[in-house]
Amino acid sequence: QKEVEQDPGPLSVPEGAIVSLNCTYSNSAFQYFMWYRQYSRKGPELLMYTYSSGNKEDGRFTAQVDKSSKYISLFIRDSQPSDSATYLCAMRARQGGSEKLVFGKGTKLTVNP
Amino acid sequence: SAVISQKPSRDICQRGTSLTIQCQVDSQVTMMFWYRQQPGQSLTLIATANQGSEATYESGFVIDKFPISRPNLTFSTLTVSNMSPEDSSIYLCSVRGQGASGANVLTFGAGSRLTVL
């Protein structure tokens, strides 16, 4: 079983839709969870960061972590064509040091006008 | 957060040749990271480059294939040696810094898209 599983999509939705992106993981030691957004021909940029379980909201974006189920989600409300990108989940057990982030494969999202 | 510049942004290379990718950061950083992003695969760490010491390679990656230089605190290079079509990928440079939330997060360059014929 891979440490992090993410459905690669592609996912295509109409403008204004609510988008749900998800990752599951197997390592119960993971405590720090991130979502990166990657536009075509660009590097990934950090979108959301959460520590441990719970929800975090930033504008139209909400990140949820359910550690009991080893499941994280990113919700996008009122999706816009500018949200069209690949979304990567990432996680790690500890801050700093030499521990590396473990990434999902990314979900490609297209929001159609 | 740091601004990272990578060169070249893309290149098409012949099998058996080598290509060096440059990464320039606008601030001094202790560690720089090199990632590979292959189609349909997870972002994978190749190695960590520390200034003044040998790079640390992840399992499956070796110095002979991916030699790294780190001459100062703002610059690093990754060379992809003796290339084969399987090396066709996006190579990304990254640094770690404090995000807005105070968390330890990665910032990436735009990547270097390499195609090997």
Coordinates of C-alpha atoms in Angstrom, one line a residue:
Chain A
Q1 CA 0.0 0.0 0.0
K2 CA 1.4 3.4 -1.0
E3 CA 1.9 5.9 1.9
V4 CA -0.4 8.4 0.2
E5 CA -3.2 7.7 -2.2
Q6 CA -4.8 10.4 -4.4
D7 CA -7.2 9.9 -7.3
P8 CA -5.5 11.5 -10.3
G9 CA -8.8 12.4 -12.0
P10 CA -9.1 14.2 -14.2
L11 CA -12.0 16.0 -12.7
S12 CA -14.1 18.4 -14.8
V13 CA -16.7 20.6 -13.2
P14 CA -18.8 23.6 -14.3
E15 CA -18.0 27.1 -12.9
G16 CA -19.7 27.7 -9.5
A17 CA -19.6 24.0 -8.5
I18 CA -18.3 22.8 -5.2
V19 CA -15.2 20.7 -5.7
S20 CA -14.0 17.9 -3.3
L21 CA -10.5 16.6 -3.5
N22 CA -9.3 13.8 -1.3
C23 CA -6.3 11.8 -0.1
T24 CA -5.9 8.8 2.1
Y25 CA -2.8 7.8 3.9
S26 CA -1.4 4.8 5.8
N27 CA 1.2 6.3 8.2
S28 CA -0.6 7.2 11.4
A29 CA 2.4 9.3 12.4
F30 CA 1.6 12.0 9.9
Q31 CA 0.6 15.2 11.6
Y32 CA 1.2 18.0 9.1
F33 CA -0.9 18.1 6.0
M34 CA -0.6 20.4 3.1
W35 CA -2.3 21.1 -0.2
Y36 CA -0.3 22.4 -3.1
R37 CA -1.7 23.9 -6.3
Q38 CA 0.3 23.5 -9.5
Y39 CA -0.7 25.4 -12.7
S40 CA 0.5 24.1 -16.0
R41 CA 4.2 24.7 -16.6
K42 CA 4.6 26.1 -13.1
G43 CA 6.0 24.7 -9.8
P44 CA 3.7 23.7 -7.0
E45 CA 2.6 26.5 -4.6
L46 CA 1.3 26.0 -1.1
L47 CA -2.4 26.5 -0.9
M48 CA -3.4 25.2 2.6
Y49 CA -1.6 24.0 5.7
T50 CA -3.1 22.2 8.6
Y51 CA -1.8 20.6 11.7
S52 CA -3.4 17.4 13.2
S53 CA -7.2 17.0 12.9
G54 CA -9.9 19.5 12.2
N55 CA -10.9 22.1 9.6
K56 CA -9.2 25.2 8.2
E57 CA -10.9 27.7 6.0
D58 CA -9.3 30.3 3.7
G59 CA -11.7 32.2 1.5
R60 CA -13.3 29.7 -0.9
F61 CA -11.0 26.9 0.3
T62 CA -11.5 24.5 3.2
A63 CA -9.1 21.8 4.3
Q64 CA -10.3 19.0 6.5
V65 CA -8.2 16.4 8.3
D66 CA -9.7 13.2 9.8
K67 CA -6.8 11.4 11.4
S68 CA -9.1 8.6 12.7
S69 CA -9.9 7.7 9.1
K70 CA -6.5 8.8 7.7
Y71 CA -8.3 10.9 5.2
I72 CA -7.8 14.5 4.2
S73 CA -10.0 16.7 1.9
L74 CA -9.8 20.0 0.2
F75 CA -13.1 21.7 -0.7
I76 CA -13.4 24.5 -3.2
R77 CA -16.6 26.6 -3.1
D78 CA -17.9 28.6 -6.0
S79 CA -15.2 27.2 -8.3
Q80 CA -13.7 29.4 -10.9
P81 CA -11.9 28.7 -14.2
S82 CA -8.8 30.1 -12.5
D83 CA -8.9 27.2 -10.1
S84 CA -8.1 24.9 -13.0
A85 CA -4.8 23.2 -11.9
T86 CA -3.4 20.1 -10.5
Y87 CA -3.8 19.8 -6.7
L88 CA -1.2 17.8 -4.7
C89 CA -1.7 16.7 -1.2
A90 CA 1.4 16.3 1.0
M91 CA 2.1 15.3 4.5
R92 CA 4.8 14.6 7.1
A93 CA 5.2 13.4 10.6
R94 CA 7.4 16.2 12.1
Q95 CA 8.4 19.8 11.5
G96 CA 11.9 20.6 10.2
G97 CA 14.8 18.3 10.3
S98 CA 15.6 16.0 7.5
E99 CA 12.2 14.4 7.3
K100 CA 10.8 14.7 3.8
L101 CA 7.3 15.5 2.6
V102 CA 5.3 12.6 1.1
F103 CA 3.2 13.7 -1.9
G104 CA 0.1 12.3 -3.5
K105 CA 0.1 11.9 -7.3
G106 CA -2.1 15.0 -7.8
T107 CA -5.6 15.5 -9.1
K108 CA -6.0 17.5 -12.3
L109 CA -9.0 19.8 -12.0
T110 CA -10.7 21.7 -14.9
V111 CA -13.4 24.3 -14.1
N112 CA -15.4 25.0 -17.2
P113 CA -16.9 28.5 -17.7
Chain B
S1 CA 8.7 33.3 0.9
A2 CA 11.8 32.8 -1.2
V3 CA 11.8 33.3 -5.0
I4 CA 13.4 30.5 -6.9
S5 CA 14.7 30.8 -10.5
Q6 CA 15.5 27.7 -12.6
K7 CA 17.2 27.3 -15.9
P8 CA 16.6 25.9 -18.4
S9 CA 12.8 26.0 -18.2
R10 CA 12.7 23.2 -20.8
D11 CA 15.1 21.3 -23.1
I12 CA 15.1 18.4 -25.5
C13 CA 18.2 16.2 -25.3
Q14 CA 19.7 13.3 -27.1
R15 CA 20.1 9.9 -25.4
G16 CA 23.5 9.5 -23.8
T17 CA 24.1 13.2 -23.2
S18 CA 24.1 15.1 -19.9
L19 CA 22.2 18.3 -18.9
T20 CA 22.9 20.6 -16.0
I21 CA 20.0 22.4 -14.3
Q22 CA 20.6 25.6 -12.4
C23 CA 18.7 26.8 -9.3
Q24 CA 19.1 30.4 -7.9
V25 CA 17.4 31.5 -4.7
D26 CA 16.9 35.2 -3.8
S27 CA 17.9 34.5 -0.1
Q28 CA 20.4 32.4 1.7
V29 CA 19.2 29.0 2.6
T30 CA 20.8 26.1 4.4
M31 CA 19.2 23.3 2.5
M32 CA 18.1 23.0 -1.1
F33 CA 16.0 20.1 -2.4
W34 CA 15.8 18.6 -5.9
Y35 CA 12.6 16.8 -6.9
R36 CA 11.5 14.8 -9.9
Q37 CA 8.0 14.9 -11.2
Q38 CA 7.3 12.2 -13.7
P39 CA 4.0 12.0 -15.6
G40 CA 1.4 10.2 -13.4
Q41 CA 3.7 9.9 -10.5
S42 CA 4.2 11.5 -7.1
L43 CA 6.6 14.3 -6.6
T44 CA 9.8 12.4 -5.6
L45 CA 12.7 13.8 -3.7
I46 CA 16.0 13.1 -5.4
A47 CA 18.5 14.6 -3.0
T48 CA 19.1 17.3 -0.4
A49 CA 21.9 19.7 -1.1
N50 CA 23.7 21.3 1.8
Q51 CA 26.3 24.1 1.3
G52 CA 29.8 22.8 2.0
S53 CA 29.0 19.1 2.2
E54 CA 28.1 16.2 -0.1
A55 CA 24.5 16.0 -1.1
T56 CA 22.3 13.4 0.6
Y57 CA 20.6 11.1 -1.9
E58 CA 17.3 9.3 -1.5
S59 CA 16.9 5.6 -2.1
G60 CA 16.9 4.9 -5.8
F61 CA 19.1 7.9 -6.7
V62 CA 22.8 7.9 -7.0
I63 CA 25.5 10.6 -7.3
D64 CA 26.9 9.2 -10.5
K65 CA 23.6 9.7 -12.3
F66 CA 22.5 12.9 -10.5
P67 CA 25.6 14.9 -9.4
I68 CA 24.8 18.0 -7.5
S69 CA 26.8 21.1 -6.7
R70 CA 26.1 23.6 -4.0
P71 CA 28.9 26.2 -4.2
N72 CA 27.1 28.8 -2.0
L73 CA 24.0 29.5 0.1
T74 CA 21.9 30.8 -2.9
F75 CA 22.8 28.4 -5.8
S76 CA 22.8 24.8 -6.7
T77 CA 23.0 22.7 -9.8
L78 CA 21.6 19.2 -10.7
T79 CA 23.1 17.3 -13.6
V80 CA 21.2 14.5 -15.2
S81 CA 24.0 12.2 -16.6
N82 CA 24.0 9.8 -19.5
M83 CA 20.3 10.4 -20.2
S84 CA 17.8 7.9 -21.4
P85 CA 14.1 8.4 -22.4
E86 CA 13.2 7.3 -18.8
D87 CA 14.8 10.5 -17.5
S88 CA 12.2 12.6 -19.3
S89 CA 10.6 14.4 -16.5
I90 CA 10.1 17.8 -14.7
Y91 CA 12.9 18.5 -12.3
L92 CA 12.1 21.0 -9.5
C93 CA 14.3 22.9 -7.1
S94 CA 12.9 23.6 -3.7
V95 CA 13.8 25.4 -0.4
R96 CA 12.2 25.2 3.0
G97 CA 11.0 28.3 4.8
Q98 CA 8.5 29.7 7.2
G99 CA 5.1 30.0 5.8
A100 CA 2.5 32.6 6.8
S101 CA 1.3 30.3 9.5
G102 CA 4.8 29.9 10.9
A103 CA 4.9 26.4 9.5
N104 CA 7.9 24.8 7.9
V105 CA 6.8 24.7 4.2
L106 CA 8.4 24.1 0.8
T107 CA 8.7 26.7 -1.9
F108 CA 9.3 25.4 -5.5
G109 CA 10.8 26.8 -8.6
A110 CA 8.9 26.6 -11.9
G111 CA 10.7 23.5 -12.9
S112 CA 12.8 22.3 -15.8
R113 CA 11.0 20.1 -18.3
L114 CA 13.4 17.6 -19.8
T115 CA 12.6 15.5 -22.8
V116 CA 15.1 12.8 -23.9
L117 CA 14.9 11.4 -27.4

